[in-house]
XYZ file of C-alpha atoms in Angstrom:
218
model
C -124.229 -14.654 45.033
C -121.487 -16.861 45.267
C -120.987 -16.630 41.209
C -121.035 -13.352 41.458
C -118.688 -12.500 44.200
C -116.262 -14.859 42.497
C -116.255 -13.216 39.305
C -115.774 -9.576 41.177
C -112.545 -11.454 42.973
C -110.853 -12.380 39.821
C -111.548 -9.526 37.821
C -109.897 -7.418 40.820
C -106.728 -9.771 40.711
C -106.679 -8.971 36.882
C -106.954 -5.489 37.366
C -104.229 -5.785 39.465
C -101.988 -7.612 37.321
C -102.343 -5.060 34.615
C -101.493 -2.302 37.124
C -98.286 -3.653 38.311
C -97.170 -4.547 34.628
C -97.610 -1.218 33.440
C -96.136 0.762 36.157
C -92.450 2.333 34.981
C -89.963 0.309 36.159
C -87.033 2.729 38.435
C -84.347 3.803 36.025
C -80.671 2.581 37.341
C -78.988 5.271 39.706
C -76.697 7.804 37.871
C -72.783 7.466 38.834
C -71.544 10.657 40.589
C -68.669 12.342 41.378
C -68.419 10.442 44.775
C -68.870 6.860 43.187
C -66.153 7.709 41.448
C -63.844 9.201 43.921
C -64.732 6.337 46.117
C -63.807 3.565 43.342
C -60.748 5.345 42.475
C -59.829 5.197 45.986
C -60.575 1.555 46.608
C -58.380 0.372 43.398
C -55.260 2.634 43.418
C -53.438 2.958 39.986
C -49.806 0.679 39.968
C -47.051 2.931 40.415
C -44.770 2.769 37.470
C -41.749 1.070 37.187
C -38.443 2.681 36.841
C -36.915 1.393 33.374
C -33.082 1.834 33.182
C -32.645 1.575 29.340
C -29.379 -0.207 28.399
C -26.728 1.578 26.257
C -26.413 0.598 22.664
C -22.923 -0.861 21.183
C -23.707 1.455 18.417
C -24.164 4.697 20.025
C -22.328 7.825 19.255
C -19.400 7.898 21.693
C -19.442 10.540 24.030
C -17.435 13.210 24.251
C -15.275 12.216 26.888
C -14.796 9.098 25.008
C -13.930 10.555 22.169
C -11.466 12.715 23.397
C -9.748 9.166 25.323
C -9.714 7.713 22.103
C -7.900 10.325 20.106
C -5.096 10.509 23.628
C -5.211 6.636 23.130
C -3.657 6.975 19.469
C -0.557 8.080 18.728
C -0.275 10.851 16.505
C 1.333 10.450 12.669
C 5.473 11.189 13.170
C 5.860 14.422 11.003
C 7.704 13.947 7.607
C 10.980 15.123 7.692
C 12.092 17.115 4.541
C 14.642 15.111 2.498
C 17.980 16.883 2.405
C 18.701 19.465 0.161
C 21.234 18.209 -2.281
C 24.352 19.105 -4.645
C 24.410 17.347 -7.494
C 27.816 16.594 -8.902
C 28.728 13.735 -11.398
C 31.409 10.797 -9.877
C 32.354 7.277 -10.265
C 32.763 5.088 -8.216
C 35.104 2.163 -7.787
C 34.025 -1.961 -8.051
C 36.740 -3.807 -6.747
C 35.276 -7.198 -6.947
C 34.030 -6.836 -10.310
C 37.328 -5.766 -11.342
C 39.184 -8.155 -9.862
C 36.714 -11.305 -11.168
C 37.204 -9.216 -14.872
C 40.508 -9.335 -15.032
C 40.986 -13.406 -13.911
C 38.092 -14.005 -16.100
C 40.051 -12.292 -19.135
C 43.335 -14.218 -18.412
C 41.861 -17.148 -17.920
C 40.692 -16.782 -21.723
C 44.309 -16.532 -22.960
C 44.193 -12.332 -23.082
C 47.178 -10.693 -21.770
C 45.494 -8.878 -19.921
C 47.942 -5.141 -18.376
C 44.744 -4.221 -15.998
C 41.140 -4.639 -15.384
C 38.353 -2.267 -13.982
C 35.111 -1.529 -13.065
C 33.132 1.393 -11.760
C 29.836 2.549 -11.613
C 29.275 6.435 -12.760
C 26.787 8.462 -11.159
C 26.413 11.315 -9.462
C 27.155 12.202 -5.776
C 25.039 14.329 -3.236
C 26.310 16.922 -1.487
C 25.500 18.916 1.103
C 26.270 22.405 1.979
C 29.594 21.853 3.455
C 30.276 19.152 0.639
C 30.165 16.199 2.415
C 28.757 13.182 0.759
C 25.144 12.126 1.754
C 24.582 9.538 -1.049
C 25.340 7.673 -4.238
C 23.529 7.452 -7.264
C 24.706 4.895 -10.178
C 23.220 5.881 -13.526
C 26.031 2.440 -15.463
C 28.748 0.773 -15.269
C 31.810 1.565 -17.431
C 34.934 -0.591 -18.098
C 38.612 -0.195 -18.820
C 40.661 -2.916 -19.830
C 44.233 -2.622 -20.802
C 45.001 -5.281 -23.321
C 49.205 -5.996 -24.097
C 49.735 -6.462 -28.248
C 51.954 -7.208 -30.417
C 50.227 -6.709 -33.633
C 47.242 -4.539 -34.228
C 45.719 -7.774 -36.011
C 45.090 -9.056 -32.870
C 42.737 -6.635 -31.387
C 39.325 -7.100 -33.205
C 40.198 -10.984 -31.842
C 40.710 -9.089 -28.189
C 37.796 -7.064 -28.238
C 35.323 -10.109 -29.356
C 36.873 -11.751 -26.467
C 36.093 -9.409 -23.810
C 32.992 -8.819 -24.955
C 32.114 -12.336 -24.469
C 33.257 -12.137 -21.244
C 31.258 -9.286 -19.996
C 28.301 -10.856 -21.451
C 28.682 -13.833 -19.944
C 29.832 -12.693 -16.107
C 28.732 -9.153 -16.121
C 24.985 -8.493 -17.859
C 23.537 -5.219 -17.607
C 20.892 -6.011 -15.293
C 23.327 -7.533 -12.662
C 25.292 -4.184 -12.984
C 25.051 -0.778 -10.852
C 22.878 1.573 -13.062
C 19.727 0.513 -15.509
C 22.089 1.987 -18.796
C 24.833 -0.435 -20.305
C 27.611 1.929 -19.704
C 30.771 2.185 -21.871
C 33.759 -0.037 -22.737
C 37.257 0.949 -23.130
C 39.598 -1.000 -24.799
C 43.328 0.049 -24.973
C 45.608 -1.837 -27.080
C 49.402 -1.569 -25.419
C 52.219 -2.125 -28.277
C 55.294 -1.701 -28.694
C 54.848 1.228 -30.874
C 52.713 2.977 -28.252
C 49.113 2.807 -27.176
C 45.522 2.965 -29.018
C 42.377 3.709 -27.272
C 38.789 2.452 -28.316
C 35.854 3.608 -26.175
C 33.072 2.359 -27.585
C 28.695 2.230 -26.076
C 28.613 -1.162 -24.678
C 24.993 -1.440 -25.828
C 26.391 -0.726 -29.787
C 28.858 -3.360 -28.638
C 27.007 -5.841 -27.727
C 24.248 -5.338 -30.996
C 27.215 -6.261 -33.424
C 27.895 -9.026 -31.537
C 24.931 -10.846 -31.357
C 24.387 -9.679 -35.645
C 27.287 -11.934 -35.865
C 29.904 -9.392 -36.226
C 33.698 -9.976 -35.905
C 35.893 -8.217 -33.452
C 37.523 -6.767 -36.812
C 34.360 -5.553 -38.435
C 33.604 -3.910 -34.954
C 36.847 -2.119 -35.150
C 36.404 -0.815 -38.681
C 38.083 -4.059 -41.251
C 41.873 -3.715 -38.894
């Protein structure tokens, strides 16, 4: 009896067992709308924070700026128009030059009447013919020479044109052209004029001419 009823017990505590292991297990609860309100509500999103963004150096100025800028800087001074000119052709004196010629040309033994210099050039006028400016295109000589044989001039005119090589070269001159020499002889007899392109002049000297093969064999 005993046996028995103890072999009824543990079969029923099997039995049992087996029951509660394959009963479903309670599924997990859904969220709802309320959970969800009610979560939201206990953790409240941050509130943003306000970013002031910082201007670039490089930015486009504004137009305000702009407009500063342009007030800032003063405008280009307008071109005035040159004056409206007269051209008419002059000389014009060189005193010093003259007066260092001449000493330079006694001082070589010439007898030497009169020395000069001037630059020639033309003037601008305006339109009541007043002089606005000078502009030198040489500079010319005249040099009076006193002889008393025509021999002696091809020897004078080598002389002087040592001379104005040697004090006077073109570049140190009024005027980018060589100009013109003229040579007159004073005699007894009268007076004879030579004019003659310093440039020419100055080619026959340095081929080795004479004064008289530069004057034509006198």
């Amino acid at each position: 009896m005993k046996k028995t009823f103890f072999l009824f017990w543990i079969k029923s505590g099997l039995l049992l067992a087996l029951t509660a292991c394959s009963a479903p297990q309670a599924a997990a609860p859904t969220p709802t709308l309320a959970a969800a309100t009610e979560s939201a509500t206990r953790a409240p999103l941050a509130t943003p924070r306000l970013v002031t963004p910082t201007p670039s150096t490089s930015e486009t100025p504004t137009a305000t700026e702009a407009t500063l800028s342009a007030e800032s800087s003063p405008a280009p001074a307008a071109e005035t128009p040159s004056a409206a000119c007269a051209y008419v052709w002059a000389s014009q004196p060189l005193n010093e030059t003259s007066a260092a010629l001449f000493a330079s040309l006694q001082a070589s033994g010439l007898n030497v009447e009169a020395a000069s210099a001037s630059a020639y050039g033309e003037n601008c006028l305006d339109a009541a013919g007043a002089l606005i400016s000078f502009a030198a295109m040489q500079t010319d000589y005249t040099i009076t020479l006193r002889t008393e044989s025509p021999q002696e001039r091809g020897k004078m005119l080598y002389i002087v044109l040592l001379n104005l090589q040697a004090l006077f070269p073109v570049e140190s001159t009024p005027g980018p052209n060589p100009g013109q020499l003229t040579l007159i002889f004073s005699a007894p007899d009268g007076e004879t004029r030579l004019t003659l392109p310093r440039a020419e002049a100055i080619s026959a000297l340095l081929a080795g001419k004479t004064g008289e093969e530069m004057m034509g064999g006198e």
